[in-house]
Every structure is written in structure tokens, then in C-alpha cells.
mmCIF file of C-alpha atoms and ligand atoms in Angstrom:
data_model
loop_
_atom_site.group_PDB
_atom_site.id
_atom_site.type_symbol
_atom_site.label_atom_id
_atom_site.label_comp_id
_atom_site.label_asym_id
_atom_site.label_seq_id
_atom_site.Cartn_x
_atom_site.Cartn_y
_atom_site.Cartn_z
ATOM 1 C CA MET A 13 -78.990 94.023 70.371
ATOM 2 C CA GLY A 14 -80.174 91.467 67.802
ATOM 3 C CA LYS A 15 -80.225 91.941 64.076
ATOM 4 C CA ILE A 16 -82.893 94.167 62.572
ATOM 5 C CA TYR A 17 -83.891 92.627 59.244
ATOM 6 C CA ASP A 18 -85.063 94.662 56.268
ATOM 7 C CA VAL A 19 -87.914 92.215 55.806
ATOM 8 C CA ILE A 20 -89.467 89.606 58.074
ATOM 9 C CA ILE A 21 -91.886 87.179 56.423
ATOM 10 C CA LEU A 22 -94.295 85.299 58.643
ATOM 11 C CA GLY A 23 -95.267 82.028 56.965
ATOM 12 C CA ALA A 24 -93.532 79.821 54.380
ATOM 13 C CA GLY A 25 -96.353 78.931 52.028
ATOM 14 C CA PRO A 26 -96.276 79.947 48.351
ATOM 15 C CA ALA A 27 -96.891 83.629 49.284
ATOM 16 C CA GLY A 28 -94.132 83.736 51.912
ATOM 17 C CA LEU A 29 -91.639 81.831 49.760
ATOM 18 C CA ALA A 30 -92.324 84.024 46.715
ATOM 19 C CA ALA A 31 -91.845 87.098 48.922
ATOM 20 C CA GLY A 32 -88.573 85.594 50.201
ATOM 21 C CA LEU A 33 -87.354 84.990 46.675
ATOM 22 C CA TYR A 34 -88.088 88.566 45.590
ATOM 23 C CA ALA A 35 -86.698 90.130 48.785
ATOM 24 C CA GLY A 36 -83.575 87.935 48.607
ATOM 25 C CA ARG A 37 -83.001 88.811 44.955
ATOM 26 C CA SER A 38 -83.275 92.507 45.888
ATOM 27 C CA ARG A 39 -80.452 91.945 48.402
ATOM 28 C CA LEU A 40 -82.687 92.851 51.328
ATOM 29 C CA SER A 41 -81.746 91.102 54.573
ATOM 30 C CA THR A 42 -84.690 88.755 54.954
ATOM 31 C CA LEU A 43 -85.936 86.303 57.557
ATOM 32 C CA ILE A 44 -88.733 83.793 57.076
ATOM 33 C CA VAL A 45 -90.396 82.540 60.254
ATOM 34 C CA GLU A 46 -92.484 79.372 59.939
ATOM 35 C CA LYS A 47 -93.907 77.286 62.752
ATOM 36 C CA GLY A 48 -94.575 74.079 60.848
ATOM 37 C CA LYS A 49 -93.696 72.559 57.509
ATOM 38 C CA ASP A 50 -93.066 74.787 54.498
ATOM 39 C CA GLY A 51 -95.891 74.989 52.038
ATOM 40 C CA GLY A 52 -98.949 75.677 54.153
ATOM 41 C CA GLN A 53 -101.954 74.010 52.573
ATOM 42 C CA ILE A 54 -100.001 73.080 49.469
ATOM 43 C CA ALA A 55 -97.880 70.773 51.616
ATOM 44 C CA ILE A 56 -100.984 68.608 51.945
ATOM 45 C CA THR A 57 -102.167 68.831 48.338
ATOM 46 C CA ASP A 58 -101.623 65.891 46.082
ATOM 47 C CA GLU A 59 -102.069 67.429 42.676
ATOM 48 C CA ILE A 60 -101.622 70.978 41.448
ATOM 49 C CA GLU A 61 -102.955 71.206 37.948
ATOM 50 C CA ASN A 62 -103.450 74.916 37.743
ATOM 51 C CA TYR A 63 -100.092 76.472 38.542
ATOM 52 C CA PRO A 64 -98.667 77.767 35.245
ATOM 53 C CA GLY A 65 -96.000 75.431 33.910
ATOM 54 C CA GLN A 66 -96.989 72.723 36.357
ATOM 55 C CA ILE A 67 -97.418 69.864 33.905
ATOM 56 C CA VAL A 68 -94.868 67.447 35.284
ATOM 57 C CA GLU A 69 -96.717 64.130 35.601
ATOM 58 C CA GLY A 70 -97.130 63.035 39.203
ATOM 59 C CA GLU A 71 -95.686 66.186 40.747
ATOM 60 C CA SER A 72 -97.268 67.021 44.096
ATOM 61 C CA GLY A 73 -97.631 70.099 46.297
ATOM 62 C CA PRO A 74 -94.646 69.175 48.480
ATOM 63 C CA SER A 75 -92.276 68.797 45.515
ATOM 64 C CA LEU A 76 -93.289 72.190 44.097
ATOM 65 C CA ILE A 77 -92.800 73.747 47.532
ATOM 66 C CA ALA A 78 -89.417 72.055 47.979
ATOM 67 C CA ARG A 79 -88.226 73.820 44.814
ATOM 68 C CA MET A 80 -89.607 77.166 46.031
ATOM 69 C CA THR A 81 -87.782 76.736 49.360
ATOM 70 C CA GLU A 82 -84.520 75.842 47.622
ATOM 71 C CA GLN A 83 -84.833 78.871 45.357
ATOM 72 C CA CYS A 84 -85.329 81.129 48.388
ATOM 73 C CA GLU A 85 -82.294 79.711 50.177
ATOM 74 C CA LYS A 86 -80.210 80.280 47.052
ATOM 75 C CA PHE A 87 -80.769 84.017 47.496
ATOM 76 C CA GLY A 88 -79.555 84.095 51.087
ATOM 77 C CA VAL A 89 -82.854 84.265 52.949
ATOM 78 C CA ASP A 90 -82.517 83.344 56.650
ATOM 79 C CA ARG A 91 -84.931 80.779 58.059
ATOM 80 C CA VAL A 92 -86.171 80.041 61.521
ATOM 81 C CA SER A 93 -88.675 77.513 62.793
ATOM 82 C CA ASP A 94 -90.621 79.151 65.603
ATOM 83 C CA THR A 95 -94.166 79.850 66.770
ATOM 84 C CA ILE A 96 -94.888 83.544 67.097
ATOM 85 C CA THR A 97 -97.206 84.347 69.981
ATOM 86 C CA SER A 98 -97.333 88.151 69.879
ATOM 87 C CA VAL A 99 -96.519 90.974 67.501
ATOM 88 C CA GLN A 100 -95.761 94.657 67.666
ATOM 89 C CA LEU A 101 -96.674 96.157 64.332
ATOM 90 C CA GLU A 102 -96.521 99.901 64.804
ATOM 91 C CA GLY A 103 -93.413 102.073 64.671
ATOM 92 C CA ASP A 104 -90.301 101.866 62.506
ATOM 93 C CA VAL A 105 -89.258 98.456 63.844
ATOM 94 C CA LYS A 106 -91.791 95.597 63.817
ATOM 95 C CA LYS A 107 -91.339 92.951 66.506
ATOM 96 C CA LEU A 108 -92.364 89.295 66.507
ATOM 97 C CA CYS A 109 -92.093 87.412 69.798
ATOM 98 C CA SER A 110 -92.146 83.702 70.564
ATOM 99 C CA SER A 111 -91.563 81.926 73.859
ATOM 100 C CA LYS A 112 -87.862 81.616 72.986
ATOM 101 C CA ALA A 113 -86.893 84.659 70.907
ATOM 102 C CA GLU A 114 -87.686 88.091 69.546
ATOM 103 C CA TYR A 115 -87.315 88.977 65.851
ATOM 104 C CA GLU A 116 -87.112 92.541 64.543
ATOM 105 C CA GLY A 117 -87.654 93.908 61.067
ATOM 106 C CA LYS A 118 -88.181 97.241 59.375
ATOM 107 C CA THR A 119 -90.980 95.699 57.353
ATOM 108 C CA LEU A 120 -93.214 92.696 57.868
ATOM 109 C CA ILE A 121 -95.042 90.517 55.351
ATOM 110 C CA ILE A 122 -97.832 88.476 56.898
ATOM 111 C CA ALA A 123 -98.299 85.316 54.846
ATOM 112 C CA THR A 124 -99.805 83.022 57.456
ATOM 113 C CA GLY A 125 -102.480 81.537 55.189
ATOM 114 C CA ALA A 126 -105.538 79.727 56.428
ATOM 115 C CA PHE A 127 -106.369 76.365 58.026
ATOM 116 C CA PRO A 128 -109.160 73.863 57.355
ATOM 117 C CA ARG A 129 -112.538 74.787 58.815
ATOM 118 C CA PRO A 130 -113.721 72.102 61.236
ATOM 119 C CA ILE A 131 -116.826 70.149 60.218
ATOM 120 C CA GLY A 132 -118.472 71.289 63.433
ATOM 121 C CA CYS A 133 -119.969 67.960 64.519
ATOM 122 C CA LYS A 134 -119.911 66.268 67.924
ATOM 123 C CA GLY A 135 -116.875 64.027 68.460
ATOM 124 C CA GLU A 136 -114.820 65.685 65.691
ATOM 125 C CA LYS A 137 -111.879 66.700 67.895
ATOM 126 C CA GLU A 138 -111.819 63.379 69.728
ATOM 127 C CA PHE A 139 -111.609 61.380 66.484
ATOM 128 C CA LEU A 140 -109.123 63.621 64.701
ATOM 129 C CA GLY A 141 -106.409 61.248 63.505
ATOM 130 C CA LYS A 142 -108.622 58.288 64.477
ATOM 131 C CA GLY A 143 -110.868 58.456 61.450
ATOM 132 C CA VAL A 144 -111.394 62.206 61.028
ATOM 133 C CA SER A 145 -108.956 64.006 58.735
ATOM 134 C CA TYR A 146 -108.600 67.219 56.733
ATOM 135 C CA CYS A 147 -105.817 65.934 54.492
ATOM 136 C CA ALA A 148 -106.354 63.258 51.871
ATOM 137 C CA THR A 149 -102.714 63.250 50.795
ATOM 138 C CA CYS A 150 -101.619 62.619 54.361
ATOM 139 C CA ASP A 151 -104.170 60.005 55.371
ATOM 140 C CA ALA A 152 -105.670 58.351 52.263
ATOM 141 C CA ASN A 153 -103.429 55.306 52.537
ATOM 142 C CA PHE A 154 -104.870 54.470 55.979
ATOM 143 C CA PHE A 155 -108.173 53.838 54.238
ATOM 144 C CA GLU A 156 -107.014 51.453 51.527
ATOM 145 C CA ASP A 157 -110.100 49.339 50.741
ATOM 146 C CA PHE A 158 -112.224 50.953 53.469
ATOM 147 C CA GLU A 159 -115.227 53.249 53.097
ATOM 148 C CA VAL A 160 -114.660 56.970 53.273
ATOM 149 C CA TYR A 161 -116.969 59.998 53.584
ATOM 150 C CA VAL A 162 -116.027 63.477 52.391
ATOM 151 C CA VAL A 163 -117.845 66.515 53.778
ATOM 152 C CA GLY A 164 -118.201 69.550 51.485
ATOM 153 C CA GLY A 165 -119.208 70.435 47.961
ATOM 154 C CA GLY A 166 -116.528 72.849 46.728
ATOM 155 C CA ASP A 167 -113.502 72.266 44.491
ATOM 156 C CA ALA A 168 -111.434 70.929 47.363
ATOM 157 C CA ALA A 169 -114.044 68.420 48.556
ATOM 158 C CA VAL A 170 -114.713 67.009 45.097
ATOM 159 C CA GLU A 171 -111.067 66.890 43.992
ATOM 160 C CA GLU A 172 -109.952 65.269 47.222
ATOM 161 C CA ALA A 173 -112.881 62.831 47.054
ATOM 162 C CA MET A 174 -111.697 61.767 43.591
ATOM 163 C CA TYR A 175 -108.173 61.348 44.922
ATOM 164 C CA LEU A 176 -109.518 59.193 47.768
ATOM 165 C CA THR A 177 -111.187 56.840 45.277
ATOM 166 C CA LYS A 178 -107.681 55.669 44.382
ATOM 167 C CA PHE A 179 -107.461 54.167 47.874
ATOM 168 C CA ALA A 180 -110.889 53.659 49.391
ATOM 169 C CA ARG A 181 -113.410 51.015 48.308
ATOM 170 C CA LYS A 182 -116.179 53.573 48.200
ATOM 171 C CA VAL A 183 -116.219 57.344 48.700
ATOM 172 C CA THR A 184 -119.395 59.253 49.563
ATOM 173 C CA VAL A 185 -119.529 63.037 49.380
ATOM 174 C CA ILE A 186 -121.845 64.498 52.024
ATOM 175 C CA HIS A 187 -123.034 67.933 50.953
ATOM 176 C CA ARG A 188 -125.437 70.278 52.732
ATOM 177 C CA ARG A 189 -127.196 71.297 49.504
ATOM 178 C CA ASP A 190 -128.468 69.398 46.462
ATOM 179 C CA GLU A 191 -125.882 70.760 44.041
ATOM 180 C CA LEU A 192 -122.125 71.101 44.169
ATOM 181 C CA ARG A 193 -120.257 74.373 44.369
ATOM 182 C CA ALA A 194 -117.238 72.824 42.615
ATOM 183 C CA ALA A 195 -116.291 73.973 39.095
ATOM 184 C CA LYS A 196 -118.302 72.260 36.344
ATOM 185 C CA SER A 197 -115.177 70.651 34.863
ATOM 186 C CA ILE A 198 -114.418 69.038 38.235
ATOM 187 C CA GLN A 199 -118.049 67.940 38.655
ATOM 188 C CA GLU A 200 -118.045 66.278 35.236
ATOM 189 C CA LYS A 201 -115.057 64.149 36.185
ATOM 190 C CA ALA A 202 -116.591 63.343 39.579
ATOM 191 C CA PHE A 203 -119.960 62.197 38.215
ATOM 192 C CA LYS A 204 -118.141 59.779 35.895
ATOM 193 C CA ASN A 205 -116.231 58.189 38.767
ATOM 194 C CA GLU A 206 -117.969 54.915 39.674
ATOM 195 C CA LYS A 207 -116.497 54.766 43.159
ATOM 196 C CA LEU A 208 -117.856 58.199 44.018
ATOM 197 C CA HIS A 209 -121.333 58.578 45.573
ATOM 198 C CA PHE A 210 -123.269 61.589 46.829
ATOM 199 C CA MET A 211 -125.441 62.183 49.863
ATOM 200 C CA TRP A 212 -127.327 65.439 49.226
ATOM 201 C CA ASP A 213 -128.915 67.916 51.655
ATOM 202 C CA THR A 214 -127.042 66.272 54.486
ATOM 203 C CA VAL A 215 -124.832 67.387 57.371
ATOM 204 C CA VAL A 216 -122.838 65.357 59.878
ATOM 205 C CA GLU A 217 -124.184 65.615 63.424
ATOM 206 C CA GLU A 218 -121.873 63.278 65.326
ATOM 207 C CA VAL A 219 -118.962 60.916 64.822
ATOM 208 C CA THR A 220 -118.244 58.204 67.345
ATOM 209 C CA GLY A 221 -116.700 54.791 67.911
ATOM 210 C CA ASP A 222 -114.717 52.765 70.380
ATOM 211 C CA GLY A 223 -111.325 54.478 70.062
ATOM 212 C CA ILE A 224 -111.567 54.481 66.262
ATOM 213 C CA LEU A 225 -114.293 56.067 64.144
ATOM 214 C CA SER A 226 -116.954 53.484 63.338
ATOM 215 C CA GLU A 227 -120.301 55.290 63.607
ATOM 216 C CA MET A 228 -121.713 58.555 62.386
ATOM 217 C CA THR A 229 -125.065 60.299 62.628
ATOM 218 C CA VAL A 230 -126.089 62.436 59.671
ATOM 219 C CA LYS A 231 -129.102 64.695 59.302
ATOM 220 C CA ASN A 232 -131.133 65.473 56.215
ATOM 221 C CA VAL A 233 -131.472 69.267 56.408
ATOM 222 C CA LYS A 234 -134.747 69.257 54.419
ATOM 223 C CA THR A 235 -136.621 66.582 56.386
ATOM 224 C CA GLY A 236 -134.712 66.711 59.681
ATOM 225 C CA GLU A 237 -134.387 62.911 59.522
ATOM 226 C CA LEU A 238 -131.408 61.463 61.397
ATOM 227 C CA THR A 239 -129.586 58.439 59.985
ATOM 228 C CA LYS A 240 -126.963 56.341 61.734
ATOM 229 C CA ILE A 241 -124.145 55.108 59.514
ATOM 230 C CA GLU A 242 -122.157 52.160 60.865
ATOM 231 C CA ALA A 243 -118.882 50.747 59.631
ATOM 232 C CA ASP A 244 -119.068 47.495 57.719
ATOM 233 C CA GLU A 245 -118.622 44.672 60.257
ATOM 234 C CA ASP A 246 -115.468 43.350 58.587
ATOM 235 C CA ASP A 247 -113.952 46.845 58.376
ATOM 236 C CA GLY A 248 -114.752 48.024 61.901
ATOM 237 C CA MET A 249 -113.974 51.630 60.878
ATOM 238 C CA PHE A 250 -114.361 54.257 58.171
ATOM 239 C CA GLY A 251 -112.940 57.689 57.413
ATOM 240 C CA VAL A 252 -114.484 61.160 57.412
ATOM 241 C CA PHE A 253 -112.584 63.876 55.565
ATOM 242 C CA GLY A 254 -113.660 67.496 55.979
ATOM 243 C CA PHE A 255 -113.165 70.008 53.140
ATOM 244 C CA ILE A 256 -115.548 72.839 53.913
ATOM 245 C CA GLY A 257 -113.352 75.843 53.370
ATOM 246 C CA ARG A 258 -110.736 77.565 55.445
ATOM 247 C CA VAL A 259 -110.247 79.941 58.354
ATOM 248 C CA PRO A 260 -107.517 82.616 58.239
ATOM 249 C CA ASN A 261 -104.518 82.275 60.544
ATOM 250 C CA THR A 262 -104.762 85.672 62.203
ATOM 251 C CA GLU A 263 -105.406 84.870 65.839
ATOM 252 C CA ILE A 264 -102.188 86.559 67.009
ATOM 253 C CA LEU A 265 -103.196 89.721 65.141
ATOM 254 C CA GLU A 266 -106.521 90.130 66.909
ATOM 255 C CA GLY A 267 -106.520 93.111 69.259
ATOM 256 C CA THR A 268 -103.650 94.820 67.423
ATOM 257 C CA ALA A 269 -104.079 97.947 65.312
ATOM 258 C CA LEU A 270 -104.133 95.809 62.148
ATOM 259 C CA GLU A 271 -107.483 95.977 60.397
ATOM 260 C CA LEU A 272 -109.191 92.596 59.924
ATOM 261 C CA ASP A 273 -112.322 91.675 57.994
ATOM 262 C CA LYS A 274 -113.914 88.427 59.231
ATOM 263 C CA GLY A 275 -110.384 87.460 60.258
ATOM 264 C CA TYR A 276 -108.851 88.153 56.808
ATOM 265 C CA ILE A 277 -106.498 91.107 56.227
ATOM 266 C CA PRO A 278 -107.711 93.816 53.844
ATOM 267 C CA THR A 279 -104.969 95.274 51.633
ATOM 268 C CA ASP A 280 -104.739 97.547 48.627
ATOM 269 C CA GLN A 281 -103.561 96.120 45.309
ATOM 270 C CA ASP A 282 -99.937 96.562 46.404
ATOM 271 C CA MET A 283 -100.458 94.439 49.557
ATOM 272 C CA HIS A 284 -100.286 97.414 51.959
ATOM 273 C CA THR A 285 -102.289 96.905 55.124
ATOM 274 C CA ASN A 286 -103.539 99.843 57.204
ATOM 275 C CA ILE A 287 -100.191 99.917 59.077
ATOM 276 C CA PRO A 288 -97.154 101.443 57.314
ATOM 277 C CA GLY A 289 -94.447 98.843 56.722
ATOM 278 C CA VAL A 290 -96.815 95.917 57.290
ATOM 279 C CA PHE A 291 -97.911 93.962 54.220
ATOM 280 C CA ALA A 292 -100.061 90.866 53.739
ATOM 281 C CA ALA A 293 -99.858 88.231 51.019
ATOM 282 C CA GLY A 294 -101.657 85.036 50.052
ATOM 283 C CA ASP A 295 -104.732 83.332 51.478
ATOM 284 C CA VAL A 296 -104.694 85.402 54.672
ATOM 285 C CA ARG A 297 -105.662 88.464 52.636
ATOM 286 C CA VAL A 298 -109.167 89.551 51.606
ATOM 287 C CA LYS A 299 -109.242 88.445 47.952
ATOM 288 C CA SER A 300 -111.411 86.747 45.360
ATOM 289 C CA LEU A 301 -109.194 83.843 44.324
ATOM 290 C CA ARG A 302 -107.092 81.853 46.782
ATOM 291 C CA GLN A 303 -104.711 79.784 44.676
ATOM 292 C CA VAL A 304 -100.970 79.059 44.577
ATOM 293 C CA VAL A 305 -100.583 81.328 41.579
ATOM 294 C CA THR A 306 -102.310 84.292 43.262
ATOM 295 C CA ALA A 307 -100.438 83.692 46.542
ATOM 296 C CA ALA A 308 -97.105 83.715 44.711
ATOM 297 C CA GLY A 309 -98.100 86.897 42.877
ATOM 298 C CA ASP A 310 -99.033 88.574 46.177
ATOM 299 C CA GLY A 311 -95.686 87.583 47.708
ATOM 300 C CA ALA A 312 -93.748 89.080 44.802
ATOM 301 C CA ILE A 313 -95.680 92.353 45.017
ATOM 302 C CA ALA A 314 -95.346 92.563 48.808
ATOM 303 C CA ALA A 315 -91.557 92.115 48.692
ATOM 304 C CA THR A 316 -91.220 94.711 45.943
ATOM 305 C CA GLN A 317 -93.294 97.124 48.004
ATOM 306 C CA CYS A 318 -91.102 96.481 51.062
ATOM 307 C CA GLU A 319 -88.114 97.595 49.016
ATOM 308 C CA LYS A 320 -89.955 100.739 47.933
ATOM 309 C CA TYR A 321 -90.985 101.470 51.529
ATOM 310 C CA LEU A 322 -87.394 101.017 52.765
ATOM 311 C CA ASN A 323 -86.033 103.284 50.044
ATOM 312 C CA GLU A 324 -88.463 105.987 51.089
ATOM 313 C CA LEU A 325 -87.717 105.699 54.822
HETATM 314 P P1 NAP B 5 -115.283 76.537 49.159
HETATM 315 O O1 NAP B 5 -115.228 76.751 47.694
HETATM 316 O O2 NAP B 5 -115.579 77.691 50.050
HETATM 317 O O3 NAP B 5 -116.357 75.380 49.427
HETATM 318 C C1 NAP B 5 -116.692 75.017 50.719
HETATM 319 C C2 NAP B 5 -117.755 73.935 50.636
HETATM 320 O O4 NAP B 5 -118.048 73.497 51.948
HETATM 321 C C3 NAP B 5 -119.049 74.436 50.022
HETATM 322 O O5 NAP B 5 -119.604 73.458 49.200
HETATM 323 C C4 NAP B 5 -119.908 74.714 51.247
HETATM 324 O O6 NAP B 5 -121.281 74.484 51.028
HETATM 325 C C5 NAP B 5 -119.416 73.693 52.219
HETATM 326 N N1 NAP B 5 -119.541 74.155 53.604
HETATM 327 C C6 NAP B 5 -119.110 75.322 54.136
HETATM 328 N N2 NAP B 5 -119.382 75.386 55.448
HETATM 329 C C7 NAP B 5 -120.006 74.241 55.745
HETATM 330 C C8 NAP B 5 -120.525 73.701 56.940
HETATM 331 N N3 NAP B 5 -120.460 74.360 58.092
HETATM 332 N N4 NAP B 5 -121.097 72.478 56.891
HETATM 333 C C9 NAP B 5 -121.168 71.785 55.728
HETATM 334 N N5 NAP B 5 -120.689 72.236 54.565
HETATM 335 C C10 NAP B 5 -120.117 73.449 54.578
HETATM 336 O O7 NAP B 5 -113.920 75.926 49.736
HETATM 337 P P2 NAP B 5 -112.828 74.984 49.052
HETATM 338 O O8 NAP B 5 -113.445 73.888 48.293
HETATM 339 O O9 NAP B 5 -111.896 74.664 50.157
HETATM 340 O O10 NAP B 5 -112.084 75.934 48.056
HETATM 341 C C11 NAP B 5 -111.497 77.157 48.534
HETATM 342 C C12 NAP B 5 -110.917 77.937 47.358
HETATM 343 O O11 NAP B 5 -109.847 77.190 46.797
HETATM 344 C C13 NAP B 5 -111.933 78.145 46.241
HETATM 345 O O12 NAP B 5 -111.696 79.399 45.647
HETATM 346 C C14 NAP B 5 -111.615 77.040 45.280
HETATM 347 O O13 NAP B 5 -111.986 77.350 43.959
HETATM 348 C C15 NAP B 5 -110.106 76.910 45.445
HETATM 349 N N6 NAP B 5 -109.674 75.547 45.114
HETATM 350 C C16 NAP B 5 -109.397 75.301 43.814
HETATM 351 C C17 NAP B 5 -108.994 74.040 43.427
HETATM 352 C C18 NAP B 5 -108.713 73.827 41.985
HETATM 353 O O14 NAP B 5 -109.006 74.707 41.198
HETATM 354 N N7 NAP B 5 -108.133 72.749 41.578
HETATM 355 C C19 NAP B 5 -108.874 73.014 44.356
HETATM 356 C C20 NAP B 5 -109.179 73.280 45.688
HETATM 357 C C21 NAP B 5 -109.595 74.566 46.052
HETATM 358 P P3 NAP B 5 -122.162 75.455 50.107
HETATM 359 O O15 NAP B 5 -121.794 75.122 48.716
HETATM 360 O O16 NAP B 5 -123.550 75.093 50.492
HETATM 361 O O17 NAP B 5 -121.794 76.855 50.527
#
């Protein structure tokens, strides 16, 4: 029989890594399972201005995450890179299964985060990586001196649009309303940026091109007017970055006894879900503020509650 961990953590973003740190420091046998790169969405964030103490000039999401990972490893947390395809959440031992292995734990912390919401236009999937992107940090350099469009009007869209102005010749934010949702302080900076332009009351209907994105049809939602945008002849291409919110990573939990609310996991203030021994932390949870600082706080609470649960078993 394989090892039964005290705590299994699904996901190595800030919530999962904070949970790992706290569980490891409590000398609980702990396993973190992550299918991709550590960091979740932070791994693709260029600047983190609002994590307390984060004032090191030029520090990015990946470097902050690298330190969190190192700190976790220091406290003896086991790590595995695997894609979980099914879970068994009820009973005293929780089971996570992939195509190659089965992992067992007395408690489980779900910290699977959320992924970028697709723009929802025709051709989006086909041109992903060929002009369509959801990650400015990853792809901005491909658009050095080209034109770029950013879809969305929240903090992420406006901040990433400003970041893209460091690379692109011109950046146009396409927003479905006539005012931004982004924080006023972010808006103020954006409106001062000469490379940044705005296309209001507009949605993207279709992206197309000959192998690489070079044409887009947008619609004015007030007048219904359709406009075709073509790449500059010398460029032959442009970029479209989508930042219109996120979707929780809970597909594998659908159909289980775990309660979900629009895909997010409801918890109490101590990160308990409706199933004993199963906790949730970070962006995957129903909450009002999805930030690195709140994810890390959730992870710390969840791990502490695992210890309490185990002591009471
Ligand atoms: P968000 O705040 O939910 O904004 C999503 C934006 O996309 C909104 O402007 C929304 O338009 C638009 N949108 C949604 N669905 C759309 C669709 N189908 N078609 C076109 N546009 C659509 O998401 P976010 O910007 O990713 O931010 C998520 C959370 O992270 C927020 O709490 C945010 O404050 C936080 N965040 C903070 C920072 C920071 O503080 N530095 C940076 C990034 C993110 P409407 O406005 O019309 O609804």
C-alpha cells in the first residue's frame, strides 16, 4: 500500500505553496500535486506591486513564486508533477487519481485556482499562440513594434495593456462598456500613457488571418456596427490579448459531493468545505478579493485547520 499523507495539496500557486509551508512547518507529512508550472496565474504576471513587502525593483511573479517554492521544500514537503483526473473526497482517506498514479491523504486542500476566460470570439482557439494570447509577460516580446489589442476593462486588462506598451508600437484596449472597471489609480496611469488607446462599447466578433492573426472584426454594442481591423501592410500581423476575468479550475470536482457555486468552492472563514477533511484555498474559493496576499492567507489557514482536524480524528 502507498503512503497516506497527512495533507495533500492540489495546486502550487500562492495558496497551495503557503499551505505547504504551514503544513511542512507543523511537521505534517505533506504532498503538493501540480500539473504545470508552480505559481498559477502569478507565474504569468510581470509585476506584483501589492503583495506586502514586495518592493524589490523589477521583481516579477515567477521570482516571488520561486522563493515560495524553495521555502516549502525547506520544510520537507513532497512534490509531484501530475494531472489529476478524478477524486474521491468522502471518507477518512481522500484519493486523487491520475492516469499514472493514485495519491492518498487524510486531508485535502484544493488550491487549483482559476484560468483566463476566453474572449469568446470566432477563430480564438485557432489563433491561440498565433496572435491570440492571455499572457502579456509570456508573449509581449513577440509584438515588439507591432500593434496590439487588449480585450477587457478590469485591473488585469489595463495593467497588462500598460505593460504591453513597453513592447508594442500601439496598444488599444477594447472594452464592452464606455468606462473601465479598473481601479481609479490604475486608470489614471493608463490615461496618461500616450501609446495606450481605447475602443469603447466594443466586442471582438472574429479573429482571422492566413496562419497568423492579421484581421479582426469588432462590433459596436450600441450601434451594432461591424468594423474590420486589418494589420498594417508592413507588419502583416497584430496581437490580441484577452483579460476578461477568470474561470475556476474545478472541472474534476463536478459531480462529486463537493458543493460548488458557479464553479467556485464555498467555504467558511476557516476554509472548510461541505466535506469533512476537505479544504479550499485561493482563487478557486468563493471570495471577494482574489489576490496573492489573500490566496497566501487562505493557504495558511487551510493548513492550520488540517492540523486541527487531524488532531481531532
Ligand atoms: P475583472 O475585474 O472581473 O474584469 C473583467 C473585465 O472583463 C471587465 O471589465 C469586464 O467588463 C470584462 N469582461 C468580462 N466578460 C467579458 C466578455 N465576455 N466580453 C468582453 N469583456 C468582458 O477581472 P480581472 O481584471 O481579471 O481582475 C480579477 C481580480 O483580480 C479583480 O479582483 C482585480 O481587482 C484583481 N486584480 C488586481 C490587480 C492589481 O490590483 N494590481 C491586477 C490584476 C487583477 P465589465 O466591466 O463590463 O463587466
